[in-house]
Coordinates of C-alpha atoms in Angstrom, one line a residue:
M1 CA 13.7 0.1 -28.7
N2 CA 15.8 -2.2 -32.4
T3 CA 12.5 -4.5 -33.2
S4 CA 14.8 -6.1 -35.5
L5 CA 17.1 -7.0 -33.0
T6 CA 16.5 -11.1 -31.9
R7 CA 16.8 -11.8 -27.9
P8 CA 15.0 -13.7 -25.2
L9 CA 11.9 -12.8 -24.9
G10 CA 12.0 -12.1 -20.5
A11 CA 15.1 -9.6 -21.7
Q12 CA 13.7 -7.7 -24.3
M13 CA 10.3 -7.1 -21.9
S14 CA 13.4 -5.7 -19.3
H15 CA 14.8 -3.4 -22.2
M16 CA 10.8 -2.5 -23.1
L17 CA 10.5 -2.1 -19.9
K18 CA 13.0 0.4 -19.9
N19 CA 12.5 1.8 -23.1
R20 CA 8.8 2.8 -20.9
G21 CA 10.5 4.9 -18.1
V22 CA 11.0 1.6 -15.5
D23 CA 14.4 2.8 -13.7
V24 CA 14.1 0.0 -11.0
I25 CA 13.3 -3.5 -10.5
F26 CA 12.4 -5.1 -7.4
G27 CA 13.3 -9.1 -7.1
I28 CA 14.6 -12.1 -6.3
P29 CA 16.2 -14.5 -9.2
G30 CA 15.4 -18.5 -9.2
V31 CA 15.3 -21.3 -11.5
H32 CA 12.6 -20.2 -13.1
N33 CA 13.0 -16.8 -13.5
V34 CA 16.2 -16.5 -14.7
E35 CA 15.5 -14.7 -18.1
L36 CA 14.2 -12.8 -16.7
Y37 CA 17.7 -11.4 -15.1
R38 CA 19.2 -11.6 -18.8
G39 CA 19.0 -8.2 -19.7
I40 CA 17.7 -6.0 -16.4
E41 CA 21.7 -5.1 -17.0
E42 CA 22.0 -4.8 -21.1
A43 CA 19.0 -2.5 -20.2
G44 CA 20.9 0.3 -18.1
I45 CA 18.1 -1.4 -15.0
K46 CA 18.7 -1.2 -11.6
H47 CA 18.3 -4.1 -9.8
V48 CA 17.2 -4.0 -5.6
L49 CA 18.4 -8.0 -4.3
A50 CA 15.4 -8.1 -1.7
R51 CA 16.0 -11.4 0.8
H52 CA 12.4 -12.4 1.0
E53 CA 9.3 -11.3 -1.9
Q54 CA 7.0 -10.1 -0.2
G55 CA 10.0 -7.7 0.9
A56 CA 10.8 -7.4 -2.6
G57 CA 6.5 -6.8 -3.2
F58 CA 6.6 -3.9 -0.3
M59 CA 9.6 -2.2 -2.1
A60 CA 7.9 -2.4 -5.1
D61 CA 4.7 -0.2 -3.1
G62 CA 7.2 1.8 -1.7
Y63 CA 8.9 3.1 -4.6
A64 CA 5.9 4.0 -6.3
R65 CA 4.2 5.5 -3.6
A66 CA 7.5 7.9 -3.2
T67 CA 8.2 8.5 -7.2
G68 CA 3.9 7.8 -9.2
K69 CA 6.0 5.4 -11.4
P70 CA 4.9 1.6 -11.2
G71 CA 7.2 -0.7 -9.1
V72 CA 7.7 -3.0 -10.6
A73 CA 9.1 -7.3 -8.9
Y74 CA 9.8 -10.1 -10.7
L75 CA 9.2 -12.7 -9.1
I76 CA 9.8 -17.1 -9.1
T77 CA 7.2 -19.5 -9.9
G78 CA 4.7 -20.7 -7.2
P79 CA 5.9 -19.8 -3.6
G80 CA 7.7 -16.8 -5.1
L81 CA 4.6 -15.2 -6.1
C82 CA 2.5 -16.3 -3.4
N83 CA 5.3 -14.5 -0.9
A84 CA 3.8 -11.3 -2.6
M85 CA 0.8 -12.1 -2.9
T86 CA 0.4 -10.0 0.6
P87 CA 1.8 -6.9 -0.7
M88 CA -0.2 -7.0 -3.6
G89 CA -3.3 -7.4 -1.8
Q90 CA -2.1 -4.1 0.1
G91 CA -1.4 -2.0 -2.9
Y92 CA -4.8 -2.8 -4.7
S93 CA -6.1 -1.3 -0.8
D94 CA -4.3 1.5 -1.0
S95 CA -4.4 2.5 -4.9
V96 CA -0.8 1.4 -5.9
S97 CA 1.0 0.6 -9.3
M98 CA 2.5 -2.7 -8.9
L99 CA 3.7 -3.8 -11.7
V100 CA 4.6 -8.0 -11.1
I101 CA 6.4 -10.5 -13.2
S102 CA 6.5 -14.2 -12.5
S103 CA 7.7 -17.1 -14.7
C104 CA 4.6 -20.1 -14.4
L105 CA 4.9 -23.5 -14.7
D106 CA 4.6 -24.4 -19.2
E107 CA 1.8 -27.3 -18.9
V108 CA 0.3 -28.4 -15.3
A109 CA -3.1 -29.5 -16.9
N110 CA -1.8 -33.4 -16.8
R111 CA 1.4 -33.1 -14.5
R112 CA 2.0 -33.3 -10.8
G113 CA 4.9 -33.0 -8.9
Q114 CA 6.6 -29.8 -11.0
L115 CA 9.4 -27.3 -8.7
H116 CA 6.9 -24.1 -7.7
Q117 CA 3.5 -26.0 -8.7
M118 CA 0.9 -24.9 -7.9
K119 CA -3.1 -25.6 -9.3
D120 CA -4.2 -22.3 -10.1
Q121 CA -0.8 -19.5 -10.1
E122 CA -3.3 -17.1 -12.3
G123 CA -6.3 -17.2 -11.0
A124 CA -4.3 -17.1 -6.8
A125 CA -2.3 -13.9 -8.3
R126 CA -6.1 -12.3 -9.6
T127 CA -8.0 -12.7 -6.1
V128 CA -5.4 -9.5 -4.4
C129 CA -5.3 -7.4 -7.5
D130 CA -6.5 -5.7 -10.7
W131 CA -6.1 -8.8 -13.0
S132 CA -3.8 -11.9 -13.7
E133 CA -3.0 -12.9 -16.7
T134 CA -1.0 -15.4 -19.1
A135 CA 1.2 -14.5 -21.4
L136 CA 2.3 -17.6 -23.9
T137 CA 3.4 -15.4 -26.6
A138 CA 5.8 -12.6 -26.8
D139 CA 3.1 -10.6 -28.5
A140 CA 1.1 -11.0 -25.5
A141 CA 3.8 -10.5 -23.0
Y142 CA 4.1 -7.2 -24.7
G143 CA 0.7 -6.0 -25.2
L144 CA -0.1 -6.9 -21.6
I145 CA 2.9 -4.1 -20.1
D146 CA 1.9 -1.2 -22.2
R147 CA -2.5 -2.8 -21.2
A148 CA -0.2 -2.7 -16.9
L149 CA 1.5 0.8 -18.1
V150 CA -1.3 2.4 -19.4
E151 CA -3.8 2.2 -17.2
F152 CA -2.0 3.0 -14.2
E153 CA -2.8 6.2 -15.8
T154 CA -6.1 6.7 -16.9
K155 CA -7.1 4.3 -13.8
R156 CA -7.1 4.1 -9.8
K157 CA -4.0 2.7 -9.4
R158 CA -4.2 -1.0 -8.7
P159 CA -1.5 -3.9 -8.1
K160 CA -1.3 -6.1 -12.1
H161 CA 0.1 -9.3 -12.2
I162 CA 1.4 -11.2 -16.0
Q163 CA 3.2 -15.0 -15.5
V164 CA 4.8 -16.5 -18.6
P165 CA 5.3 -19.7 -18.9
I166 CA 9.5 -20.8 -18.1
D167 CA 9.5 -22.0 -22.0
V168 CA 8.2 -19.2 -23.5
L169 CA 10.5 -16.6 -21.5
G170 CA 14.3 -18.6 -23.0
A171 CA 12.7 -18.6 -26.3
S172 CA 14.4 -15.6 -29.0
V173 CA 12.1 -13.1 -30.4
A174 CA 11.7 -9.7 -31.7
G175 CA 11.2 -7.0 -29.9
P176 CA 8.4 -4.6 -28.7
S177 CA 7.5 -1.7 -30.9
D178 CA 9.3 1.2 -29.4
D179 CA 5.9 3.4 -29.7
G180 CA 3.9 3.0 -26.0
L181 CA 0.6 3.3 -25.4
R182 CA -0.3 6.8 -23.3
G183 CA -3.7 7.7 -21.9
S184 CA -4.9 9.9 -20.1
L185 CA -8.1 10.5 -16.2
P186 CA -11.3 10.3 -17.6
L187 CA -12.8 14.3 -17.0
A188 CA -16.2 15.2 -15.2
R189 CA -18.8 16.1 -17.8
P190 CA -19.3 20.0 -18.0
E191 CA -22.8 20.0 -16.6
D192 CA -21.9 18.6 -13.3
V193 CA -18.7 20.5 -12.9
A194 CA -21.2 23.5 -13.0
A195 CA -23.7 22.3 -10.9
V196 CA -20.5 21.7 -8.1
A197 CA -19.7 25.4 -8.6
E198 CA -23.6 26.8 -8.6
W199 CA -24.1 24.7 -5.1
L200 CA -20.9 26.6 -4.2
G201 CA -21.0 29.6 -4.9
S202 CA -24.4 29.4 -3.1
A203 CA -23.3 27.4 0.3
K204 CA -22.6 29.3 3.2
R205 CA -21.0 26.2 5.3
P206 CA -19.0 24.5 2.5
M207 CA -17.3 20.9 3.9
F208 CA -14.6 19.0 2.3
I209 CA -13.9 15.4 2.0
F210 CA -10.4 14.9 0.4
G211 CA -8.9 11.3 -0.1
G212 CA -5.4 9.9 -2.1
G213 CA -7.2 10.4 -4.8
A214 CA -6.9 14.8 -4.5
V215 CA -3.1 14.7 -3.8
A216 CA -2.1 15.2 -7.3
G217 CA -4.5 18.3 -6.7
Y218 CA -3.8 19.8 -3.2
N219 CA -2.6 23.4 -5.6
E220 CA -6.0 23.0 -6.7
A221 CA -7.8 21.8 -3.4
R222 CA -6.3 25.0 -1.5
E223 CA -8.0 27.7 -3.6
L224 CA -11.2 25.7 -4.0
M225 CA -11.0 25.9 -0.3
A226 CA -10.5 29.7 -0.3
L227 CA -12.1 30.3 -2.8
T228 CA -15.0 29.5 -0.7
G229 CA -14.5 29.8 2.7
G230 CA -14.4 25.4 2.6
A231 CA -13.8 23.8 6.6
C232 CA -12.8 20.6 5.2
F233 CA -11.3 17.2 6.6
T234 CA -8.7 14.6 4.9
T235 CA -8.4 10.5 5.3
Y236 CA -5.6 9.2 6.2
A237 CA -3.9 8.9 2.9
G238 CA -5.3 12.3 1.8
R239 CA -3.6 14.1 4.9
G240 CA -1.1 17.5 3.2
V241 CA -4.1 17.3 0.5
V242 CA -4.2 20.9 2.5
A243 CA -1.6 22.3 4.8
S244 CA -2.1 21.3 8.7
D245 CA -2.1 25.3 9.3
N246 CA -4.9 26.2 7.5
P247 CA -7.8 27.2 10.3
L248 CA -11.1 25.3 8.8
N249 CA -8.9 22.6 8.0
Y250 CA -10.5 19.3 10.8
G251 CA -6.9 16.8 10.2
A252 CA -8.1 13.4 9.5
Y253 CA -10.0 12.8 12.6
L254 CA -12.7 11.4 10.1
S255 CA -12.8 8.4 12.8
T256 CA -13.7 10.4 15.8
P257 CA -17.6 10.0 16.6
D258 CA -18.4 13.7 16.4
S259 CA -16.5 14.2 13.3
T260 CA -20.8 13.2 12.4
R261 CA -21.3 16.6 14.4
E262 CA -19.4 18.8 12.3
I263 CA -20.2 17.2 9.2
E264 CA -24.1 17.5 9.9
S265 CA -23.4 21.0 10.3
A266 CA -22.3 22.4 6.5
D267 CA -24.8 22.7 4.1
L268 CA -22.9 21.1 1.4
V269 CA -20.4 18.0 1.0
I270 CA -18.1 17.4 -1.1
A271 CA -15.8 14.3 -1.2
V272 CA -12.9 14.4 -3.4
G273 CA -10.7 11.2 -4.1
T274 CA -12.0 9.0 -1.9
E275 CA -14.6 5.7 -0.9
L276 CA -15.2 7.1 2.4
A277 CA -13.4 3.8 3.4
E278 CA -14.4 1.7 6.7
V279 CA -10.2 2.3 7.5
D280 CA -10.9 5.8 7.1
I281 CA -14.1 6.4 9.2
W282 CA -14.6 3.3 11.7
R283 CA -18.5 2.8 11.2
T284 CA -20.9 2.9 8.1
T285 CA -21.9 6.5 7.2
I286 CA -20.1 9.5 8.1
G287 CA -23.1 11.1 9.2
K288 CA -26.7 12.6 7.1
C289 CA -25.7 15.5 4.9
A290 CA -27.7 17.9 3.2
T291 CA -26.1 17.1 0.2
L292 CA -23.4 15.2 -0.9
V293 CA -21.3 14.9 -4.2
R294 CA -18.6 13.4 -4.8
V295 CA -16.0 13.2 -6.9
D296 CA -14.4 10.2 -7.9
I297 CA -12.8 8.1 -11.4
D298 CA -13.7 4.9 -9.4
A299 CA -17.1 4.0 -10.5
E300 CA -17.8 0.8 -8.3
S301 CA -17.2 3.5 -5.3
L302 CA -19.2 6.2 -6.2
Q303 CA -22.5 3.1 -6.6
D304 CA -21.1 1.6 -3.2
A305 CA -23.0 2.5 0.2
H306 CA -22.0 5.9 0.3
R307 CA -24.2 7.3 -2.5
A308 CA -23.9 10.4 -3.4
D309 CA -26.6 13.3 -4.6
L310 CA -24.8 14.7 -7.4
P311 CA -22.1 11.7 -8.0
V312 CA -19.1 12.9 -10.4
M313 CA -17.1 10.2 -12.2
G314 CA -13.2 12.3 -13.6
D315 CA -10.2 13.3 -12.0
A316 CA -9.9 15.4 -9.1
K317 CA -7.1 17.5 -10.0
T318 CA -9.3 18.9 -12.9
F319 CA -12.4 18.7 -11.9
M320 CA -11.2 21.2 -9.1
R321 CA -9.6 23.7 -11.4
D322 CA -12.5 23.7 -13.6
V323 CA -14.8 24.2 -10.7
S324 CA -12.9 27.3 -9.6
D325 CA -12.6 29.2 -13.1
L326 CA -16.6 28.9 -12.5
L327 CA -16.2 30.7 -9.0
A328 CA -13.8 33.0 -10.0
G329 CA -14.2 36.6 -8.4
H330 CA -16.3 35.2 -6.3
K331 CA -16.9 36.4 -2.4
H332 CA -17.9 33.8 -0.2
N333 CA -19.8 34.5 2.8
S334 CA -18.6 31.7 5.3
Q335 CA -20.1 31.2 8.6
W336 CA -17.0 28.3 9.5
D337 CA -15.6 30.0 12.7
A338 CA -12.0 29.0 12.5
A339 CA -12.4 29.0 16.7
H340 CA -15.0 26.1 17.0
V341 CA -12.1 24.1 14.5
K342 CA -9.1 24.8 16.5
S343 CA -11.0 23.6 20.0
C344 CA -12.7 20.3 18.3
I345 CA -8.7 19.3 17.1
A346 CA -8.0 20.3 20.6
G347 CA -10.7 17.8 22.2
W348 CA -9.8 15.2 19.5
R349 CA -5.8 15.5 20.6
A350 CA -6.9 14.8 24.1
E351 CA -9.1 12.0 23.0
T352 CA -6.5 10.4 21.7
D353 CA -3.7 10.9 24.6
A354 CA -5.9 9.6 26.4
A355 CA -6.1 6.4 24.5
R356 CA -2.7 5.6 23.9
P357 CA -0.4 7.6 26.8
G358 CA 3.3 9.4 26.4
V359 CA 2.7 8.2 22.3
A360 CA 2.6 12.1 20.9
K361 CA 4.6 13.2 22.6
F362 CA 7.3 11.5 19.8
G363 CA 5.1 13.3 16.6
D364 CA 6.0 15.8 18.5
A365 CA 9.4 15.1 18.4
L366 CA 10.0 14.8 15.1
A367 CA 7.3 17.9 13.9
E368 CA 10.5 19.7 15.4
I369 CA 13.3 17.6 13.0
L370 CA 12.3 16.6 10.3
P371 CA 13.0 18.0 6.9
E372 CA 9.8 19.8 5.1
N373 CA 9.9 17.2 2.8
T374 CA 10.8 14.0 4.5
M375 CA 8.7 11.2 3.4
I376 CA 7.3 8.7 6.2
Y377 CA 6.8 4.8 6.2
S378 CA 4.8 3.7 8.8
D379 CA 3.2 0.0 9.8
M380 CA 0.1 -1.3 11.9
T381 CA 1.7 0.0 15.3
Q382 CA 0.0 1.7 18.3
I383 CA 2.5 4.3 17.5
A384 CA 1.7 5.2 14.1
Y385 CA -2.4 4.7 14.8
V386 CA -1.8 7.8 17.4
L387 CA 0.8 9.8 15.0
K388 CA -1.9 10.0 12.2
N389 CA -4.0 12.6 14.1
T390 CA -1.8 14.2 15.4
Q391 CA 1.5 14.4 13.2
P392 CA 1.3 17.9 11.1
V393 CA 1.6 17.2 6.9
D394 CA 1.6 20.2 5.3
R395 CA 2.6 18.4 1.8
P396 CA 0.9 15.0 0.2
G397 CA 2.1 11.6 -0.2
H398 CA 4.8 12.2 2.6
W399 CA 3.4 10.0 4.8
H400 CA 2.8 6.0 3.4
H401 CA 0.9 3.6 5.8
P402 CA -0.8 0.3 5.0
Y403 CA -4.9 1.5 5.4
G404 CA -7.2 -1.2 3.5
F405 CA -5.3 -3.9 3.9
G406 CA -3.9 -3.7 7.1
T407 CA -0.8 -5.5 6.9
L408 CA 2.9 -6.1 9.5
G409 CA 5.5 -5.6 8.6
Y410 CA 4.7 -3.1 5.5
A411 CA 7.5 -0.2 6.8
L412 CA 10.5 -1.2 6.5
P413 CA 10.9 -2.7 2.7
A414 CA 8.2 -0.1 1.9
A415 CA 10.8 2.8 2.8
I416 CA 13.5 0.9 1.1
G417 CA 11.6 0.9 -1.9
G418 CA 11.0 5.2 -1.0
K419 CA 14.6 5.8 -0.4
V420 CA 15.8 4.5 -4.0
G421 CA 12.7 6.1 -5.3
V422 CA 13.7 9.2 -4.0
G423 CA 17.5 9.6 -3.4
D424 CA 19.0 11.6 -1.4
D425 CA 15.6 13.0 -0.2
P426 CA 14.7 12.2 3.5
V427 CA 12.7 8.5 4.2
I428 CA 12.2 7.8 7.4
S429 CA 10.5 4.0 8.6
I430 CA 8.5 3.2 12.1
I431 CA 7.5 0.0 12.5
G432 CA 6.5 -2.0 16.1
D433 CA 9.1 -5.0 18.1
Y434 CA 5.9 -7.7 16.9
G435 CA 5.6 -5.8 12.6
F436 CA 9.8 -5.6 12.8
H437 CA 10.1 -9.6 12.5
Y438 CA 8.1 -9.3 9.7
T439 CA 10.7 -8.4 7.7
M440 CA 13.5 -7.4 9.6
Q441 CA 15.4 -9.7 6.8
E442 CA 15.0 -6.8 4.5
L443 CA 17.4 -4.7 7.2
G444 CA 20.2 -6.5 5.1
V445 CA 18.8 -4.3 1.9
A446 CA 19.6 -1.1 3.7
V447 CA 22.7 -1.7 4.8
E448 CA 24.0 -3.0 1.0
L449 CA 22.5 -0.2 -0.6
G450 CA 24.8 2.0 2.3
L451 CA 21.0 3.6 2.7
S452 CA 20.6 6.2 4.8
L453 CA 17.9 5.5 6.5
P454 CA 16.2 6.7 9.8
I455 CA 14.4 2.9 11.5
I456 CA 12.6 3.7 15.0
L457 CA 11.4 0.5 16.2
W458 CA 8.8 1.5 19.2
D459 CA 8.9 -1.4 21.6
N460 CA 6.1 -1.6 23.6
G461 CA 6.7 -5.3 24.1
K462 CA 3.3 -6.9 23.5
L463 CA 1.0 -6.4 20.6
K464 CA -0.7 -3.9 22.4
E465 CA -3.3 -3.2 20.3
I466 CA -4.3 -6.5 20.7
E467 CA -4.4 -6.6 24.4
D468 CA -6.5 -3.7 25.0
A469 CA -8.9 -5.3 22.2
M470 CA -9.2 -8.2 24.4
V471 CA -9.7 -6.4 27.2
R472 CA -12.0 -3.9 26.1
S473 CA -13.8 -7.7 25.2
Q474 CA -13.4 -9.7 27.9
I475 CA -11.2 -11.7 27.9
A476 CA -8.4 -12.0 28.8
P477 CA -5.5 -11.2 27.7
N478 CA -3.5 -14.6 25.3
A479 CA -1.1 -15.1 22.7
V480 CA -0.1 -11.3 22.3
I481 CA 3.2 -10.8 24.2
A482 CA 6.2 -13.0 21.8
Q483 CA 9.9 -12.9 23.1
N484 CA 12.2 -9.9 21.7
P485 CA 16.0 -10.0 20.8
D486 CA 18.5 -6.7 21.6
F487 CA 16.9 -5.0 18.3
C488 CA 20.4 -3.1 18.9
K489 CA 22.4 -6.1 18.5
L490 CA 20.7 -7.3 15.3
A491 CA 20.4 -4.4 13.9
E492 CA 24.5 -4.0 14.5
A493 CA 25.5 -7.3 13.0
F494 CA 23.5 -6.8 9.8
G495 CA 25.9 -4.1 10.0
A496 CA 24.1 -0.6 10.4
K497 CA 23.8 1.4 14.2
A498 CA 22.5 1.3 16.5
V499 CA 21.3 3.5 19.3
A500 CA 18.8 3.9 22.1
P501 CA 18.2 7.2 23.4
E502 CA 17.3 7.5 26.5
D503 CA 14.5 10.8 26.6
I504 CA 13.1 12.9 24.1
A505 CA 16.2 15.1 23.7
G506 CA 18.3 12.0 22.6
F507 CA 15.8 11.3 20.2
K508 CA 15.8 14.1 18.5
I509 CA 19.9 14.0 18.1
A510 CA 19.2 10.4 17.5
V511 CA 16.8 11.1 14.1
T512 CA 19.0 14.0 13.4
D513 CA 22.1 12.0 13.2
A514 CA 20.6 9.3 11.9
L515 CA 19.2 11.0 8.4
N516 CA 22.7 11.9 8.0
A517 CA 24.0 8.8 8.4
D518 CA 26.4 6.8 5.7
G519 CA 23.5 3.7 6.5
P520 CA 19.9 3.2 8.4
T521 CA 20.5 3.6 12.1
L522 CA 17.8 1.6 14.1
I523 CA 16.3 4.2 17.1
Y524 CA 14.5 2.0 19.5
I525 CA 12.4 3.9 22.1
T526 CA 9.5 1.8 24.4
P527 CA 6.8 3.5 26.3
D528 CA 9.8 4.6 28.8
V529 CA 11.5 7.1 27.2
G530 CA 11.4 10.1 29.2
D531 CA 10.1 13.5 28.3

């Protein structure tokens, strides 16, 4: 960058982001943030125009999850930022590197009634992200951008929010330094690595639990499994860290009560890159562990209720590599029984089918036809709840879901962001009828961009999961049915393709065709789709 060239700060910020490796920005321009848009084209950044700021936030989230690069959103003051707070909260729960940049009013302490005014915009955003700060000068804006980018590399990935007053955005200023900050994740202490290697060397039934923090180290995880003869569970975010066909991989069935029995049968449990969250285990504890080791870069996670005999703070990938190096040549004497693991999985699969009958067949069909590198984005819907357990995932970081915050409407815009990020690689969206109502307008973005995106819409005509919860609680079902449109006609009105297959064979054809189409395709399915 030419630091001597003066431009309005908003334009300088776009040039700085480009210089730091940002190629795509999601957002919506408004009268308060127009200065952010002055330099986007000049800097060579692609801008994706969302139809709602919630969609922009989810697109940034989906892009970040797909590419490993920060997802950036430009938003306006007040309602624009508020509309994106749900995606920010989702990104915070799921460890997503999202950078939200918004405008803010120049003065609020002694003025009321201004357009888009909030009592405390910075504070409001802070409730759903890692930090929220106001840049009152150009140097502050540059410094905060570099701080956010380096923290994405050196800490747990979580959204950051930077807001800049309108007048400051428009002021002509010199550009920032060409040199961005760089950093690396913290490394485990050598004595901790040595202790874990020694314990693994003598363990007969080592058990690993791999979370989303282990995704980047999946090769190291697989090597460690082979060296030790260990069995494993994965969290939902950790699916694919170990291949589904590994005979000692119990899969993502941690939420099954019987998983406690299997974990308690281990003589050493090592949880890598997971906070063992409620949404992974759906109970207060994973079970009584003979010895528990936890590896994480987040000190807060290591101090939570799942207290470990040895908490290890450090990068999961490096930790697993270093442990494997110490175990080189080790001959394990594993007592895990692959037939028993297979039997457990079969039983849990049967329980899943019984709880939500007629759903898993769609996942089985997808497993037959989807290319190996397909990126999947799912929503809070019963079809996803089933497939998160039953669908095989052999590549890490290829199934994305709103795990923690648990918002509806995530899958469509997130899949759009993911598709923008991965280009020609296949991406699909799986969403329920009610969740589709939340962000259906973003279908226009997929049409506008000509994205080959299958959108599998599961319509059971109601909030079925909530209805089931009411029945279990002995509450007469209430407020669980909403009037749906003709979704196929709606998609066609946007300019998308639409198909309603009548059987599984037709479903497989529809998905295959949609992956090769020159635009998005809505694939409408119901529980009545036959075998």
